Amino acid sequence: MRGIAFWFIATGSVFVTIGMVGGIAMSIAADHTFAPAHAHLNLVGWVTMALFGFYYHLVPAAGATSLARIHFAVATIGVITMIPGIMFAIVEQGELLAKVGSLLSLASMLIFVFTVLRNRT
Ligand code: HEM
C-alpha cells in the first residue's frame, strides 16, 4: 500500500492505538466519563479513516489527486481537534474545539461524497 491510502490507514492505526489505551485506562480507573471521546476517536479516527484508506487503495485514480491530500489533512485535523473538544465539553470547559472538529469531520465526509460521485465508472 502506498500514497494517500497508506497515510489514512497508518494515521487511523495510531488513533485506534491511542483509543485502546484510553479504553483500558477507563476500565482500570472504573471511570467512563470520557467514553464518548473514546468512541469518537475509534469510530471517526479509526473506522472512518480506514474506510477512506481502503477506498483510495481500491480507486487509485481518486487517491492520486490533490483533493485526496486535502481530504487527508481535513480528516486528520478534524479528529485531532474533535476528540479533545469532546473531552473539554464533557468537563464543561467549552465547546468551541468540539464544534471546529465536528465541522471539519463533516467537511471531510463531504469531500469523500464528492470524490465517490466524481470517480463513478
Ligand atoms: C483495547 C480496546 C478497548 C477497550 C479496553 C475499550 C473500553 C471501553 C470502555 C471502558 C467503554 C465505556 C463503556 C461504558 O461506559 O458503558 C467503551 C465504550 C465504547 N467503546 Fe471501547 N474499548 C476498546 C476499543 C474500542 C474500539 C476499537 C471501538 C470502535 C471501533 C470502541 C468503541 C466504543 C464505543 C462506541 C463505546 C460506547 C461509548 C458511549 O457509550 O459513550 N471501543 N470502550
Short mmCIF file of C-alpha atoms and ligand atoms in Angstrom, two decimals:
data_model
loop_
_atom_site.label_atom_id
_atom_site.label_comp_id
_atom_site.label_asym_id
_atom_site.label_seq_id
_atom_site.Cartn_x
_atom_site.Cartn_y
_atom_site.Cartn_z
CA MET A 1 0.00 0.00 0.00
CA ARG A 2 1.28 3.45 -0.87
CA GLY A 3 0.28 7.09 -1.25
CA ILE A 4 -2.69 8.61 0.49
CA ALA A 5 -4.25 5.18 1.19
CA PHE A 6 -1.20 4.31 3.28
CA TRP A 7 -1.41 7.57 5.21
CA PHE A 8 -5.12 7.13 6.00
CA ILE A 9 -4.56 3.59 7.30
CA ALA A 10 -1.35 4.45 9.17
CA THR A 11 -2.87 7.51 10.87
CA GLY A 12 -6.05 5.62 11.73
CA SER A 13 -3.94 2.83 13.26
CA VAL A 14 -2.24 5.36 15.53
CA PHE A 15 -5.63 6.84 16.51
CA VAL A 16 -7.10 3.44 17.46
CA THR A 17 -3.98 2.51 19.42
CA ILE A 18 -4.44 5.69 21.49
CA GLY A 19 -8.18 4.88 21.72
CA MET A 20 -7.48 1.36 23.04
CA VAL A 21 -5.04 2.68 25.63
CA GLY A 22 -7.72 5.18 26.67
CA GLY A 23 -10.31 2.38 26.86
CA ILE A 24 -8.03 0.28 29.07
CA ALA A 25 -7.32 3.34 31.24
CA MET A 26 -11.07 3.94 31.62
CA SER A 27 -11.56 0.31 32.66
CA ILE A 28 -8.70 0.35 35.16
CA ALA A 29 -9.89 3.62 36.68
CA ALA A 30 -13.53 2.43 36.61
CA ASP A 31 -14.30 5.92 35.31
CA HIS A 32 -16.08 6.02 31.96
CA THR A 33 -16.53 9.79 31.88
CA PHE A 34 -14.67 10.11 28.60
CA ALA A 35 -16.39 7.15 26.87
CA PRO A 36 -17.87 9.44 24.16
CA ALA A 37 -14.38 10.76 23.31
CA HIS A 38 -13.09 7.17 23.21
CA ALA A 39 -15.96 6.13 20.94
CA HIS A 40 -15.41 9.02 18.51
CA LEU A 41 -11.66 8.51 18.43
CA ASN A 42 -12.15 4.87 17.49
CA LEU A 43 -15.06 5.28 15.09
CA VAL A 44 -14.15 8.56 13.35
CA GLY A 45 -10.40 8.23 13.87
CA TRP A 46 -10.07 4.55 13.01
CA VAL A 47 -13.10 3.01 11.30
CA THR A 48 -13.84 6.04 9.10
CA MET A 49 -10.19 6.79 8.30
CA ALA A 50 -9.58 3.13 7.46
CA LEU A 51 -12.59 3.04 5.13
CA PHE A 52 -11.25 6.16 3.37
CA GLY A 53 -7.87 4.43 3.08
CA PHE A 54 -9.34 1.24 1.62
CA TYR A 55 -11.38 3.28 -0.85
CA TYR A 56 -8.32 5.17 -2.10
CA HIS A 57 -6.45 1.86 -2.35
CA LEU A 58 -9.27 0.40 -4.48
CA VAL A 59 -9.62 3.54 -6.61
CA PRO A 60 -6.02 4.71 -7.17
CA ALA A 61 -7.07 7.47 -9.59
CA ALA A 62 -9.03 9.13 -6.78
CA GLY A 63 -6.08 8.82 -4.41
CA ALA A 64 -3.65 10.45 -6.83
CA THR A 65 -5.36 13.85 -6.74
CA SER A 66 -4.50 16.89 -4.65
CA LEU A 67 -8.10 16.76 -3.35
CA ALA A 68 -7.24 13.42 -1.72
CA ARG A 69 -4.33 15.08 0.12
CA ILE A 70 -6.60 17.91 1.22
CA HIS A 71 -9.11 15.27 2.34
CA PHE A 72 -6.45 13.56 4.46
CA ALA A 73 -5.45 16.87 6.10
CA VAL A 74 -9.06 17.87 6.83
CA ALA A 75 -9.96 14.42 8.21
CA THR A 76 -6.86 14.20 10.40
CA ILE A 77 -7.15 17.73 11.80
CA GLY A 78 -10.85 17.04 12.37
CA VAL A 79 -10.08 14.06 14.61
CA ILE A 80 -7.22 15.85 16.38
CA THR A 81 -9.50 18.77 17.27
CA MET A 82 -12.77 16.91 17.87
CA ILE A 83 -11.51 14.40 20.46
CA PRO A 84 -10.02 16.89 22.94
CA GLY A 85 -13.00 19.09 22.09
CA ILE A 86 -15.41 16.39 23.29
CA MET A 87 -13.33 15.97 26.45
CA PHE A 88 -13.44 19.73 27.12
CA ALA A 89 -17.19 19.72 26.51
CA ILE A 90 -17.69 16.81 28.94
CA VAL A 91 -15.86 18.65 31.73
CA GLU A 92 -17.73 21.84 30.79
CA GLN A 93 -14.65 23.75 29.68
CA GLY A 94 -16.15 24.99 26.43
CA GLU A 95 -17.45 23.50 23.21
CA LEU A 96 -15.56 25.53 20.60
CA LEU A 97 -12.97 22.84 19.82
CA ALA A 98 -15.69 20.18 19.54
CA LYS A 99 -17.59 22.41 17.12
CA VAL A 100 -14.50 23.04 14.99
CA GLY A 101 -13.63 19.34 14.98
CA SER A 102 -17.13 18.22 14.08
CA LEU A 103 -17.38 20.73 11.21
CA LEU A 104 -14.00 19.58 9.88
CA SER A 105 -15.15 15.95 10.13
CA LEU A 106 -18.31 16.84 8.24
CA ALA A 107 -16.23 18.66 5.61
CA SER A 108 -14.07 15.55 5.30
CA MET A 109 -17.15 13.42 4.65
CA LEU A 110 -18.49 15.89 2.09
CA ILE A 111 -15.15 15.75 0.25
CA PHE A 112 -15.49 11.97 0.28
CA VAL A 113 -19.05 12.06 -1.08
CA PHE A 114 -17.85 14.37 -3.88
CA THR A 115 -14.88 12.07 -4.59
CA VAL A 116 -17.02 8.94 -4.75
CA LEU A 117 -19.51 10.56 -7.12
CA ARG A 118 -16.76 12.04 -9.31
CA ASN A 119 -15.00 8.70 -9.69
CA ARG A 120 -18.02 6.67 -10.75
CA THR A 121 -17.06 4.29 -13.54
C1 HEM B 1 -8.49 -2.14 23.99
C2 HEM B 1 -9.64 -1.90 23.37
C3 HEM B 1 -10.81 -1.19 24.01
C4 HEM B 1 -11.13 -1.02 25.32
C5 HEM B 1 -10.36 -1.51 26.55
C6 HEM B 1 -12.39 -0.28 25.37
C7 HEM B 1 -13.03 0.11 26.53
C8 HEM B 1 -14.22 0.80 26.58
C9 HEM B 1 -14.90 1.25 27.78
C10 HEM B 1 -14.40 1.02 29.21
C11 HEM B 1 -16.03 1.88 27.42
C12 HEM B 1 -17.09 2.54 28.35
C13 HEM B 1 -18.28 1.59 28.48
C14 HEM B 1 -19.44 2.27 29.22
O1 HEM B 1 -19.28 3.33 29.82
O2 HEM B 1 -20.55 1.70 29.16
C15 HEM B 1 -16.10 1.84 25.98
C16 HEM B 1 -17.12 2.35 25.23
C17 HEM B 1 -17.19 2.36 23.87
N1 HEM B 1 -16.22 1.88 23.01
FE1 HEM B 1 -14.49 0.99 23.54
N2 HEM B 1 -12.78 -0.02 24.08
C18 HEM B 1 -11.86 -0.55 23.21
C19 HEM B 1 -11.89 -0.49 21.84
C20 HEM B 1 -12.90 0.09 21.07
C21 HEM B 1 -12.94 0.12 19.63
C22 HEM B 1 -11.85 -0.46 18.71
C23 HEM B 1 -14.09 0.76 19.28
C24 HEM B 1 -14.65 1.08 17.92
C25 HEM B 1 -14.07 0.76 16.78
C26 HEM B 1 -14.77 1.12 20.50
C27 HEM B 1 -15.97 1.76 20.57
C28 HEM B 1 -16.64 2.07 21.72
C29 HEM B 1 -17.97 2.68 21.76
C30 HEM B 1 -18.83 3.05 20.55
C31 HEM B 1 -18.30 2.87 23.11
C32 HEM B 1 -19.58 3.47 23.68
C33 HEM B 1 -19.31 4.91 24.15
C34 HEM B 1 -20.51 5.53 24.84
O3 HEM B 1 -21.44 4.82 25.23
O4 HEM B 1 -20.49 6.76 25.02
N3 HEM B 1 -14.01 0.71 21.56
N4 HEM B 1 -14.99 1.18 25.49
#
